[in-house]
Amino acid sequence: MEKTPNLVLRKILLLTISVSAAFFTATVSCAFAQTTLSQDNESKASALLEKHAALEPQLTQNQYRRPLFLESMETADTVSSTVYAVLDSPFSTISATFKKPDHWCEVLILHLNTKYCQANTAPASSSRLTVNIGKKTPQSLAEASLLDFSYRVTASAPNYLAVQLHAEKGPLNTSNYQIVLQAVPLSEGKTFINLRYSYGYGLTGRLAMQAYLSTMGRGKIGFTKIASDPKSGYVGGMLGAVERNTMRYYLAIEAYLKSLKQPSSQQFNSRLQYWFDATEEYSKQLHEVDRSDYLAMKKAEYQRQQAVTATVE
């Protein structure tokens, strides 16, 4: 009978050791994962800074008259375009801005084809952006196409930010839409960003896009200069289309950041004016509507966006 208390004590001791060992293992595993993630972020930040150094000549002197470099690529079933640019805004501002899904809606609505955008942030782990895209003229939401974007902040560190938007399906039988933003801080309160826009298509999607490009999209050009088109001197077709949209999204980012210097009541109008003026700098590629038509359409769409969002909430 005297041995019973000792037996109980030994069991308690063994249980304590087991729990401590499990806690230690979990702690070590978590620390290892955090270290690996931190190292991965550092690696990506370093790679982006190296890209900035490599592109410095093109960023300093180019056809865009701003520190920007654009490139595009087309494969058998995808098309993508990438912008590298230096922004005057500090990294802290850009990080705080683009870690919030609703701020993305404030940016995306500036694009001619964006008719509506709503951010769903509950729960945060499954944040989504509901985006309606359509014509470059006024259009009802029922007539516009839906892009249901998942939204993820894939990296958030003091010296690196990465955000990804992804939609499985799009209009004209396109698919796998992605908007990816990366950013790193530079000296003098500036930030270097990489914005990539891409989507995929099958045979039906390709035929639909080619039909558009041969009718309403005929004669439209992109930004990449090519010698094979003596008439315009610029890339056309699907590469031209993805370059135009990527530039429109980038200029919307510029417009949003510039507007933050204005009183909140003036910011939206400031963004509209800035975006339209910026796109007109590349009128050969981006001009579609007159200023008054753009401003009237976007103000109406923004009011609709706020009204519908308020109803949903």
PDB file of C-alpha atoms in Angstrom:
ATOM      1  CA  MET A   1       0.000   0.000   0.000  1.00  0.00           C
ATOM      2  CA  GLU A   2       2.929   2.344   0.646  1.00  0.00           C
ATOM      3  CA  LYS A   3       4.074   2.009  -2.983  1.00  0.00           C
ATOM      4  CA  THR A   4       0.838   3.392  -4.423  1.00  0.00           C
ATOM      5  CA  PRO A   5       1.647   7.091  -3.865  1.00  0.00           C
ATOM      6  CA  ASN A   6       5.037   6.578  -5.520  1.00  0.00           C
ATOM      7  CA  LEU A   7       3.370   4.950  -8.496  1.00  0.00           C
ATOM      8  CA  VAL A   8       0.986   7.886  -8.845  1.00  0.00           C
ATOM      9  CA  LEU A   9       3.870  10.333  -8.598  1.00  0.00           C
ATOM     10  CA  ARG A  10       5.790   8.472 -11.304  1.00  0.00           C
ATOM     11  CA  LYS A  11       2.757   8.604 -13.630  1.00  0.00           C
ATOM     12  CA  ILE A  12       2.322  12.323 -13.007  1.00  0.00           C
ATOM     13  CA  LEU A  13       6.012  12.879 -13.683  1.00  0.00           C
ATOM     14  CA  LEU A  14       5.896  10.899 -16.929  1.00  0.00           C
ATOM     15  CA  LEU A  15       2.796  12.783 -18.056  1.00  0.00           C
ATOM     16  CA  THR A  16       4.457  16.115 -17.275  1.00  0.00           C
ATOM     17  CA  ILE A  17       7.543  15.120 -19.246  1.00  0.00           C
ATOM     18  CA  SER A  18       5.421  14.002 -22.212  1.00  0.00           C
ATOM     19  CA  VAL A  19       3.431  17.262 -22.276  1.00  0.00           C
ATOM     20  CA  SER A  20       6.626  19.309 -21.959  1.00  0.00           C
ATOM     21  CA  ALA A  21       8.253  17.377 -24.786  1.00  0.00           C
ATOM     22  CA  ALA A  22       5.217  17.864 -27.042  1.00  0.00           C
ATOM     23  CA  PHE A  23       5.132  21.588 -26.242  1.00  0.00           C
ATOM     24  CA  PHE A  24       8.867  21.882 -26.913  1.00  0.00           C
ATOM     25  CA  THR A  25       8.520  20.047 -30.240  1.00  0.00           C
ATOM     26  CA  ALA A  26       5.618  22.255 -31.320  1.00  0.00           C
ATOM     27  CA  THR A  27       7.509  25.398 -30.305  1.00  0.00           C
ATOM     28  CA  VAL A  28      10.609  24.333 -32.210  1.00  0.00           C
ATOM     29  CA  SER A  29       8.524  23.410 -35.274  1.00  0.00           C
ATOM     30  CA  CYS A  30       6.751  26.776 -35.186  1.00  0.00           C
ATOM     31  CA  ALA A  31      10.037  28.635 -34.794  1.00  0.00           C
ATOM     32  CA  PHE A  32      11.540  26.647 -37.680  1.00  0.00           C
ATOM     33  CA  ALA A  33       8.543  27.434 -39.897  1.00  0.00           C
ATOM     34  CA  GLN A  34       8.765  31.124 -39.039  1.00  0.00           C
ATOM     35  CA  THR A  35      12.493  31.133 -39.730  1.00  0.00           C
ATOM     36  CA  THR A  36      11.963  29.411 -43.078  1.00  0.00           C
ATOM     37  CA  LEU A  37       9.211  31.857 -43.988  1.00  0.00           C
ATOM     38  CA  SER A  38      11.386  34.792 -42.977  1.00  0.00           C
ATOM     39  CA  GLN A  39      14.275  33.462 -45.058  1.00  0.00           C
ATOM     40  CA  ASP A  40      11.938  32.967 -48.026  1.00  0.00           C
ATOM     41  CA  ASN A  41      10.715  36.567 -47.739  1.00  0.00           C
ATOM     42  CA  GLU A  42      14.282  37.820 -47.509  1.00  0.00           C
ATOM     43  CA  SER A  43      15.180  35.839 -50.607  1.00  0.00           C
ATOM     44  CA  LYS A  44      12.253  37.252 -52.582  1.00  0.00           C
ATOM     45  CA  ALA A  45      12.964  40.786 -51.381  1.00  0.00           C
ATOM     46  CA  SER A  46      16.599  40.437 -52.428  1.00  0.00           C
ATOM     47  CA  ALA A  47      15.569  39.104 -55.842  1.00  0.00           C
ATOM     48  CA  LEU A  48      13.250  42.077 -56.389  1.00  0.00           C
ATOM     49  CA  LEU A  49      15.978  44.521 -55.372  1.00  0.00           C
ATOM     50  CA  GLU A  50      18.352  42.802 -57.768  1.00  0.00           C
ATOM     51  CA  LYS A  51      15.729  43.240 -60.502  1.00  0.00           C
ATOM     52  CA  HIS A  52      15.575  46.942 -59.660  1.00  0.00           C
ATOM     53  CA  ALA A  53      19.343  47.243 -60.016  1.00  0.00           C
ATOM     54  CA  ALA A  54      19.291  45.361 -63.328  1.00  0.00           C
ATOM     55  CA  LEU A  55      16.501  47.551 -64.720  1.00  0.00           C
ATOM     56  CA  GLU A  56      17.908  50.872 -63.525  1.00  0.00           C
ATOM     57  CA  PRO A  57      18.942  52.033 -67.039  1.00  0.00           C
ATOM     58  CA  GLN A  58      15.465  51.252 -68.447  1.00  0.00           C
ATOM     59  CA  LEU A  59      13.744  52.839 -65.448  1.00  0.00           C
ATOM     60  CA  THR A  60      15.782  56.006 -65.878  1.00  0.00           C
ATOM     61  CA  GLN A  61      15.228  56.473 -69.600  1.00  0.00           C
ATOM     62  CA  ASN A  62      12.296  54.986 -71.503  1.00  0.00           C
ATOM     63  CA  GLN A  63       9.262  55.667 -73.681  1.00  0.00           C
ATOM     64  CA  TYR A  64       6.929  55.957 -70.678  1.00  0.00           C
ATOM     65  CA  ARG A  65       8.432  59.169 -69.227  1.00  0.00           C
ATOM     66  CA  ARG A  66       8.200  57.674 -65.739  1.00  0.00           C
ATOM     67  CA  PRO A  67      10.355  55.082 -63.902  1.00  0.00           C
ATOM     68  CA  LEU A  68       8.600  52.074 -65.412  1.00  0.00           C
ATOM     69  CA  PHE A  69       9.433  48.943 -67.380  1.00  0.00           C
ATOM     70  CA  LEU A  70       6.830  46.679 -69.006  1.00  0.00           C
ATOM     71  CA  GLU A  71       7.158  43.243 -70.567  1.00  0.00           C
ATOM     72  CA  SER A  72       4.688  40.593 -71.726  1.00  0.00           C
ATOM     73  CA  MET A  73       4.600  36.944 -72.682  1.00  0.00           C
ATOM     74  CA  GLU A  74       2.212  34.599 -74.510  1.00  0.00           C
ATOM     75  CA  THR A  75       2.190  30.793 -74.439  1.00  0.00           C
ATOM     76  CA  ALA A  76      -0.164  28.245 -75.986  1.00  0.00           C
ATOM     77  CA  ASP A  77      -2.791  28.833 -73.291  1.00  0.00           C
ATOM     78  CA  THR A  78      -1.801  31.886 -71.217  1.00  0.00           C
ATOM     79  CA  VAL A  79      -0.998  35.541 -71.667  1.00  0.00           C
ATOM     80  CA  SER A  80       0.666  37.768 -69.075  1.00  0.00           C
ATOM     81  CA  SER A  81       2.179  41.196 -68.659  1.00  0.00           C
ATOM     82  CA  THR A  82       4.420  42.587 -65.933  1.00  0.00           C
ATOM     83  CA  VAL A  83       5.161  46.124 -64.814  1.00  0.00           C
ATOM     84  CA  TYR A  84       8.197  47.071 -62.749  1.00  0.00           C
ATOM     85  CA  ALA A  85       8.054  50.620 -61.420  1.00  0.00           C
ATOM     86  CA  VAL A  86       9.405  53.012 -58.806  1.00  0.00           C
ATOM     87  CA  LEU A  87       6.722  54.804 -56.799  1.00  0.00           C
ATOM     88  CA  ASP A  88       7.221  57.983 -54.789  1.00  0.00           C
ATOM     89  CA  SER A  89       5.193  56.586 -51.889  1.00  0.00           C
ATOM     90  CA  PRO A  90       7.011  55.027 -48.910  1.00  0.00           C
ATOM     91  CA  PHE A  91       6.849  51.268 -48.435  1.00  0.00           C
ATOM     92  CA  SER A  92       4.882  51.638 -45.201  1.00  0.00           C
ATOM     93  CA  THR A  93       2.062  53.394 -47.073  1.00  0.00           C
ATOM     94  CA  ILE A  94       1.986  50.834 -49.872  1.00  0.00           C
ATOM     95  CA  SER A  95       2.064  47.929 -47.428  1.00  0.00           C
ATOM     96  CA  ALA A  96      -0.749  49.371 -45.301  1.00  0.00           C
ATOM     97  CA  THR A  97      -2.806  50.132 -48.415  1.00  0.00           C
ATOM     98  CA  PHE A  98      -2.622  46.860 -50.304  1.00  0.00           C
ATOM     99  CA  LYS A  99      -2.956  44.560 -47.310  1.00  0.00           C
ATOM    100  CA  LYS A 100      -6.615  45.645 -47.173  1.00  0.00           C
ATOM    101  CA  PRO A 101      -9.009  44.142 -49.751  1.00  0.00           C
ATOM    102  CA  ASP A 102     -11.364  47.139 -49.726  1.00  0.00           C
ATOM    103  CA  HIS A 103      -8.501  49.391 -50.835  1.00  0.00           C
ATOM    104  CA  TRP A 104      -8.079  47.169 -53.878  1.00  0.00           C
ATOM    105  CA  CYS A 105     -11.687  47.916 -54.816  1.00  0.00           C
ATOM    106  CA  GLU A 106     -10.912  51.647 -54.637  1.00  0.00           C
ATOM    107  CA  VAL A 107      -8.115  50.989 -57.130  1.00  0.00           C
ATOM    108  CA  LEU A 108      -9.861  48.554 -59.480  1.00  0.00           C
ATOM    109  CA  ILE A 109     -12.978  50.716 -59.960  1.00  0.00           C
ATOM    110  CA  LEU A 110     -10.851  53.317 -61.783  1.00  0.00           C
ATOM    111  CA  HIS A 111     -10.320  50.917 -64.693  1.00  0.00           C
ATOM    112  CA  LEU A 112     -12.699  51.534 -67.607  1.00  0.00           C
ATOM    113  CA  ASN A 113     -13.907  47.931 -67.667  1.00  0.00           C
ATOM    114  CA  THR A 114     -14.532  47.605 -63.921  1.00  0.00           C
ATOM    115  CA  LYS A 115     -18.211  48.164 -63.224  1.00  0.00           C
ATOM    116  CA  TYR A 116     -18.309  47.121 -59.548  1.00  0.00           C
ATOM    117  CA  CYS A 117     -16.081  45.733 -56.790  1.00  0.00           C
ATOM    118  CA  GLN A 118     -16.971  44.487 -53.329  1.00  0.00           C
ATOM    119  CA  ALA A 119     -14.543  43.181 -50.713  1.00  0.00           C
ATOM    120  CA  ASN A 120     -15.667  40.373 -48.424  1.00  0.00           C
ATOM    121  CA  THR A 121     -13.288  40.184 -45.470  1.00  0.00           C
ATOM    122  CA  ALA A 122     -15.170  37.865 -43.111  1.00  0.00           C
ATOM    123  CA  PRO A 123     -13.476  35.639 -42.261  1.00  0.00           C
ATOM    124  CA  ALA A 124     -10.097  37.166 -43.098  1.00  0.00           C
ATOM    125  CA  SER A 125      -8.650  33.774 -44.009  1.00  0.00           C
ATOM    126  CA  SER A 126     -11.007  33.565 -46.990  1.00  0.00           C
ATOM    127  CA  SER A 127     -11.145  37.182 -48.148  1.00  0.00           C
ATOM    128  CA  ARG A 128     -12.627  37.660 -51.612  1.00  0.00           C
ATOM    129  CA  LEU A 129     -13.219  40.413 -54.121  1.00  0.00           C
ATOM    130  CA  THR A 130     -16.380  40.282 -56.208  1.00  0.00           C
ATOM    131  CA  VAL A 131     -15.610  42.218 -59.394  1.00  0.00           C
ATOM    132  CA  ASN A 132     -17.909  42.893 -62.334  1.00  0.00           C
ATOM    133  CA  ILE A 133     -16.211  43.783 -65.605  1.00  0.00           C
ATOM    134  CA  GLY A 134     -17.778  44.826 -68.866  1.00  0.00           C
ATOM    135  CA  LYS A 135     -17.861  47.473 -71.547  1.00  0.00           C
ATOM    136  CA  LYS A 136     -15.995  50.770 -71.579  1.00  0.00           C
ATOM    137  CA  THR A 137     -19.370  52.510 -71.494  1.00  0.00           C
ATOM    138  CA  PRO A 138     -22.170  52.537 -68.877  1.00  0.00           C
ATOM    139  CA  GLN A 139     -23.600  49.083 -68.267  1.00  0.00           C
ATOM    140  CA  SER A 140     -25.880  47.343 -65.767  1.00  0.00           C
ATOM    141  CA  LEU A 141     -24.358  44.795 -63.398  1.00  0.00           C
ATOM    142  CA  ALA A 142     -26.658  42.128 -64.825  1.00  0.00           C
ATOM    143  CA  GLU A 143     -25.022  42.595 -68.229  1.00  0.00           C
ATOM    144  CA  ALA A 144     -21.447  42.620 -66.883  1.00  0.00           C
ATOM    145  CA  SER A 145     -19.260  39.545 -66.355  1.00  0.00           C
ATOM    146  CA  LEU A 146     -18.296  38.352 -62.881  1.00  0.00           C
ATOM    147  CA  LEU A 147     -14.768  37.736 -61.626  1.00  0.00           C
ATOM    148  CA  ASP A 148     -14.722  36.146 -58.166  1.00  0.00           C
ATOM    149  CA  PHE A 149     -11.220  36.795 -56.838  1.00  0.00           C
ATOM    150  CA  SER A 150      -9.712  35.084 -53.829  1.00  0.00           C
ATOM    151  CA  TYR A 151      -7.457  37.523 -51.990  1.00  0.00           C
ATOM    152  CA  ARG A 152      -4.296  36.570 -50.091  1.00  0.00           C
ATOM    153  CA  VAL A 153      -1.450  38.472 -48.511  1.00  0.00           C
ATOM    154  CA  THR A 154       1.232  35.884 -49.234  1.00  0.00           C
ATOM    155  CA  ALA A 155       4.012  37.821 -47.496  1.00  0.00           C
ATOM    156  CA  SER A 156       4.076  40.785 -45.137  1.00  0.00           C
ATOM    157  CA  ALA A 157       7.421  41.799 -43.676  1.00  0.00           C
ATOM    158  CA  PRO A 158       9.166  45.100 -42.813  1.00  0.00           C
ATOM    159  CA  ASN A 159      10.971  44.982 -46.161  1.00  0.00           C
ATOM    160  CA  TYR A 160       8.712  42.906 -48.432  1.00  0.00           C
ATOM    161  CA  LEU A 161       5.041  42.669 -49.385  1.00  0.00           C
ATOM    162  CA  ALA A 162       3.310  40.194 -51.699  1.00  0.00           C
ATOM    163  CA  VAL A 163      -0.416  40.089 -52.457  1.00  0.00           C
ATOM    164  CA  GLN A 164      -2.246  37.752 -54.828  1.00  0.00           C
ATOM    165  CA  LEU A 165      -5.716  37.966 -56.384  1.00  0.00           C
ATOM    166  CA  HIS A 166      -6.940  34.859 -58.213  1.00  0.00           C
ATOM    167  CA  ALA A 167     -10.164  34.084 -60.084  1.00  0.00           C
ATOM    168  CA  GLU A 168     -10.881  30.664 -61.585  1.00  0.00           C
ATOM    169  CA  LYS A 169     -13.219  31.827 -64.365  1.00  0.00           C
ATOM    170  CA  GLY A 170     -13.590  34.935 -66.527  1.00  0.00           C
ATOM    171  CA  PRO A 171     -15.498  36.229 -69.580  1.00  0.00           C
ATOM    172  CA  LEU A 172     -15.189  34.764 -73.071  1.00  0.00           C
ATOM    173  CA  ASN A 173     -14.270  31.359 -71.596  1.00  0.00           C
ATOM    174  CA  THR A 174     -11.047  32.667 -70.108  1.00  0.00           C
ATOM    175  CA  SER A 175      -9.718  31.351 -66.795  1.00  0.00           C
ATOM    176  CA  ASN A 176      -7.060  31.504 -64.086  1.00  0.00           C
ATOM    177  CA  TYR A 177      -7.001  35.287 -63.703  1.00  0.00           C
ATOM    178  CA  GLN A 178      -4.179  36.524 -61.489  1.00  0.00           C
ATOM    179  CA  ILE A 179      -3.126  39.939 -60.262  1.00  0.00           C
ATOM    180  CA  VAL A 180       0.062  39.753 -58.205  1.00  0.00           C
ATOM    181  CA  LEU A 181       1.725  42.685 -56.467  1.00  0.00           C
ATOM    182  CA  GLN A 182       5.177  42.623 -54.876  1.00  0.00           C
ATOM    183  CA  ALA A 183       6.895  45.586 -53.225  1.00  0.00           C
ATOM    184  CA  VAL A 184      10.188  46.426 -51.516  1.00  0.00           C
ATOM    185  CA  PRO A 185      11.386  49.689 -49.949  1.00  0.00           C
ATOM    186  CA  LEU A 186      13.984  51.883 -51.636  1.00  0.00           C
ATOM    187  CA  SER A 187      15.934  54.831 -50.277  1.00  0.00           C
ATOM    188  CA  GLU A 188      14.510  58.362 -50.076  1.00  0.00           C
ATOM    189  CA  GLY A 189      11.040  57.128 -49.165  1.00  0.00           C
ATOM    190  CA  LYS A 190      10.387  55.368 -52.471  1.00  0.00           C
ATOM    191  CA  THR A 191       9.156  51.853 -53.271  1.00  0.00           C
ATOM    192  CA  PHE A 192       9.889  49.416 -56.073  1.00  0.00           C
ATOM    193  CA  ILE A 193       6.926  47.314 -57.168  1.00  0.00           C
ATOM    194  CA  ASN A 194       6.236  44.429 -59.499  1.00  0.00           C
ATOM    195  CA  LEU A 195       2.663  44.160 -60.799  1.00  0.00           C
ATOM    196  CA  ARG A 196       1.776  41.084 -62.853  1.00  0.00           C
ATOM    197  CA  TYR A 197      -1.531  40.478 -64.621  1.00  0.00           C
ATOM    198  CA  SER A 198      -2.282  37.197 -66.396  1.00  0.00           C
ATOM    199  CA  TYR A 199      -5.044  34.856 -67.488  1.00  0.00           C
ATOM    200  CA  GLY A 200      -5.487  31.581 -69.337  1.00  0.00           C
ATOM    201  CA  TYR A 201      -7.720  30.364 -72.141  1.00  0.00           C
ATOM    202  CA  GLY A 202      -8.622  27.226 -74.022  1.00  0.00           C
ATOM    203  CA  LEU A 203      -9.512  26.894 -77.685  1.00  0.00           C
ATOM    204  CA  THR A 204     -12.966  28.441 -77.184  1.00  0.00           C
ATOM    205  CA  GLY A 205     -11.496  31.347 -75.230  1.00  0.00           C
ATOM    206  CA  ARG A 206      -8.803  31.952 -77.831  1.00  0.00           C
ATOM    207  CA  LEU A 207     -11.364  31.974 -80.664  1.00  0.00           C
ATOM    208  CA  ALA A 208     -13.605  34.370 -78.720  1.00  0.00           C
ATOM    209  CA  MET A 209     -10.702  36.724 -78.013  1.00  0.00           C
ATOM    210  CA  GLN A 210      -9.549  36.583 -81.621  1.00  0.00           C
ATOM    211  CA  ALA A 211     -13.086  37.408 -82.766  1.00  0.00           C
ATOM    212  CA  TYR A 212     -13.082  40.465 -80.494  1.00  0.00           C
ATOM    213  CA  LEU A 213      -9.635  41.544 -81.658  1.00  0.00           C
ATOM    214  CA  SER A 214     -10.654  41.273 -85.288  1.00  0.00           C
ATOM    215  CA  THR A 215     -13.773  43.423 -84.785  1.00  0.00           C
ATOM    216  CA  MET A 216     -14.083  45.857 -81.867  1.00  0.00           C
ATOM    217  CA  GLY A 217     -10.435  45.401 -80.926  1.00  0.00           C
ATOM    218  CA  ARG A 218      -9.091  45.806 -84.449  1.00  0.00           C
ATOM    219  CA  GLY A 219      -6.130  48.130 -84.751  1.00  0.00           C
ATOM    220  CA  LYS A 220      -5.509  48.344 -81.008  1.00  0.00           C
ATOM    221  CA  ILE A 221      -1.861  48.156 -79.983  1.00  0.00           C
ATOM    222  CA  GLY A 222       0.207  47.514 -76.898  1.00  0.00           C
ATOM    223  CA  PHE A 223       3.423  49.083 -75.639  1.00  0.00           C
ATOM    224  CA  THR A 224       6.140  46.679 -76.751  1.00  0.00           C
ATOM    225  CA  LYS A 225       7.861  47.905 -79.892  1.00  0.00           C
ATOM    226  CA  ILE A 226       8.311  45.297 -82.627  1.00  0.00           C
ATOM    227  CA  ALA A 227       9.833  45.449 -86.084  1.00  0.00           C
ATOM    228  CA  SER A 228       7.458  42.865 -87.562  1.00  0.00           C
ATOM    229  CA  ASP A 229       4.579  45.372 -87.708  1.00  0.00           C
ATOM    230  CA  PRO A 230       5.718  48.212 -89.962  1.00  0.00           C
ATOM    231  CA  LYS A 231       2.306  49.877 -89.782  1.00  0.00           C
ATOM    232  CA  SER A 232       2.117  50.586 -86.049  1.00  0.00           C
ATOM    233  CA  GLY A 233       5.494  49.449 -84.770  1.00  0.00           C
ATOM    234  CA  TYR A 234       3.879  47.992 -81.639  1.00  0.00           C
ATOM    235  CA  VAL A 235       2.648  44.573 -80.587  1.00  0.00           C
ATOM    236  CA  GLY A 236      -1.041  43.869 -81.168  1.00  0.00           C
ATOM    237  CA  GLY A 237      -3.404  40.952 -80.633  1.00  0.00           C
ATOM    238  CA  MET A 238      -3.690  39.305 -77.232  1.00  0.00           C
ATOM    239  CA  LEU A 239      -0.305  40.588 -76.083  1.00  0.00           C
ATOM    240  CA  GLY A 240      -1.362  44.110 -76.897  1.00  0.00           C
ATOM    241  CA  ALA A 241      -4.612  43.610 -74.973  1.00  0.00           C
ATOM    242  CA  VAL A 242      -2.937  42.302 -71.826  1.00  0.00           C
ATOM    243  CA  GLU A 243      -0.345  45.102 -71.929  1.00  0.00           C
ATOM    244  CA  ARG A 244      -3.059  47.756 -72.136  1.00  0.00           C
ATOM    245  CA  ASN A 245      -4.934  46.324 -69.172  1.00  0.00           C
ATOM    246  CA  THR A 246      -1.807  45.898 -67.079  1.00  0.00           C
ATOM    247  CA  MET A 247      -0.900  49.536 -67.686  1.00  0.00           C
ATOM    248  CA  ARG A 248      -4.418  50.633 -66.753  1.00  0.00           C
ATOM    249  CA  TYR A 249      -4.192  48.704 -63.475  1.00  0.00           C
ATOM    250  CA  TYR A 250      -0.771  50.152 -62.739  1.00  0.00           C
ATOM    251  CA  LEU A 251      -1.928  53.729 -63.388  1.00  0.00           C
ATOM    252  CA  ALA A 252      -4.878  53.073 -61.069  1.00  0.00           C
ATOM    253  CA  ILE A 253      -2.366  52.218 -58.316  1.00  0.00           C
ATOM    254  CA  GLU A 254      -0.512  55.470 -59.037  1.00  0.00           C
ATOM    255  CA  ALA A 255      -3.754  57.434 -58.967  1.00  0.00           C
ATOM    256  CA  TYR A 256      -4.855  55.936 -55.649  1.00  0.00           C
ATOM    257  CA  LEU A 257      -1.554  56.636 -53.930  1.00  0.00           C
ATOM    258  CA  LYS A 258      -1.395  60.203 -55.243  1.00  0.00           C
ATOM    259  CA  SER A 259      -4.924  60.874 -53.964  1.00  0.00           C
ATOM    260  CA  LEU A 260      -3.918  60.094 -50.365  1.00  0.00           C
ATOM    261  CA  LYS A 261      -2.346  63.548 -50.162  1.00  0.00           C
ATOM    262  CA  GLN A 262      -5.797  65.111 -50.623  1.00  0.00           C
ATOM    263  CA  PRO A 263      -8.570  65.534 -48.014  1.00  0.00           C
ATOM    264  CA  SER A 264     -10.682  62.379 -47.870  1.00  0.00           C
ATOM    265  CA  SER A 265     -13.682  64.168 -49.396  1.00  0.00           C
ATOM    266  CA  GLN A 266     -11.634  65.004 -52.493  1.00  0.00           C
ATOM    267  CA  GLN A 267      -9.748  61.749 -52.950  1.00  0.00           C
ATOM    268  CA  PHE A 268     -12.081  59.920 -55.324  1.00  0.00           C
ATOM    269  CA  ASN A 269     -12.396  62.840 -57.734  1.00  0.00           C
ATOM    270  CA  SER A 270      -8.624  63.293 -57.536  1.00  0.00           C
ATOM    271  CA  ARG A 271      -8.116  59.644 -58.532  1.00  0.00           C
ATOM    272  CA  LEU A 272     -10.457  59.935 -61.494  1.00  0.00           C
ATOM    273  CA  GLN A 273      -8.728  63.053 -62.810  1.00  0.00           C
ATOM    274  CA  TYR A 274      -5.263  61.583 -62.304  1.00  0.00           C
ATOM    275  CA  TRP A 275      -6.114  58.233 -63.910  1.00  0.00           C
ATOM    276  CA  PHE A 276      -7.668  59.788 -66.990  1.00  0.00           C
ATOM    277  CA  ASP A 277      -4.793  62.263 -67.474  1.00  0.00           C
ATOM    278  CA  ALA A 278      -2.227  59.488 -67.006  1.00  0.00           C
ATOM    279  CA  THR A 279      -3.882  57.200 -69.560  1.00  0.00           C
ATOM    280  CA  GLU A 280      -4.073  60.058 -72.056  1.00  0.00           C
ATOM    281  CA  GLU A 281      -0.266  60.245 -71.939  1.00  0.00           C
ATOM    282  CA  TYR A 282      -0.469  56.977 -73.898  1.00  0.00           C
ATOM    283  CA  SER A 283      -3.462  57.877 -76.042  1.00  0.00           C
ATOM    284  CA  LYS A 284      -2.388  55.642 -78.946  1.00  0.00           C
ATOM    285  CA  GLN A 285      -2.812  52.629 -76.694  1.00  0.00           C
ATOM    286  CA  LEU A 286      -5.280  53.668 -74.010  1.00  0.00           C
ATOM    287  CA  HIS A 287      -7.667  56.343 -75.273  1.00  0.00           C
ATOM    288  CA  GLU A 288     -11.231  55.038 -75.397  1.00  0.00           C
ATOM    289  CA  VAL A 289     -13.660  57.725 -74.191  1.00  0.00           C
ATOM    290  CA  ASP A 290     -13.757  61.470 -73.599  1.00  0.00           C
ATOM    291  CA  ARG A 291     -12.944  62.903 -70.181  1.00  0.00           C
ATOM    292  CA  SER A 292     -16.518  64.004 -69.436  1.00  0.00           C
ATOM    293  CA  ASP A 293     -17.893  60.565 -70.361  1.00  0.00           C
ATOM    294  CA  TYR A 294     -15.321  58.790 -68.198  1.00  0.00           C
ATOM    295  CA  LEU A 295     -15.899  61.013 -65.173  1.00  0.00           C
ATOM    296  CA  ALA A 296     -19.689  60.745 -65.405  1.00  0.00           C
ATOM    297  CA  MET A 297     -19.599  56.971 -65.842  1.00  0.00           C
ATOM    298  CA  LYS A 298     -17.174  56.363 -62.977  1.00  0.00           C
ATOM    299  CA  LYS A 299     -18.990  58.639 -60.545  1.00  0.00           C
ATOM    300  CA  ALA A 300     -22.222  56.769 -61.262  1.00  0.00           C
ATOM    301  CA  GLU A 301     -20.487  53.373 -60.906  1.00  0.00           C
ATOM    302  CA  TYR A 302     -18.841  54.422 -57.656  1.00  0.00           C
ATOM    303  CA  GLN A 303     -22.168  55.561 -56.203  1.00  0.00           C
ATOM    304  CA  ARG A 304     -23.704  52.237 -57.270  1.00  0.00           C
ATOM    305  CA  GLN A 305     -20.795  50.365 -55.699  1.00  0.00           C
ATOM    306  CA  GLN A 306     -21.240  52.161 -52.390  1.00  0.00           C
ATOM    307  CA  ALA A 307     -25.010  51.683 -52.433  1.00  0.00           C
ATOM    308  CA  VAL A 308     -24.892  47.967 -53.234  1.00  0.00           C
ATOM    309  CA  THR A 309     -22.099  47.350 -50.714  1.00  0.00           C
ATOM    310  CA  ALA A 310     -24.074  49.163 -47.996  1.00  0.00           C
ATOM    311  CA  THR A 311     -27.120  46.998 -48.788  1.00  0.00           C
ATOM    312  CA  VAL A 312     -25.062  43.797 -48.582  1.00  0.00           C
ATOM    313  CA  GLU A 313     -23.541  44.822 -45.273  1.00  0.00           C
TER     314      GLU A 313
END
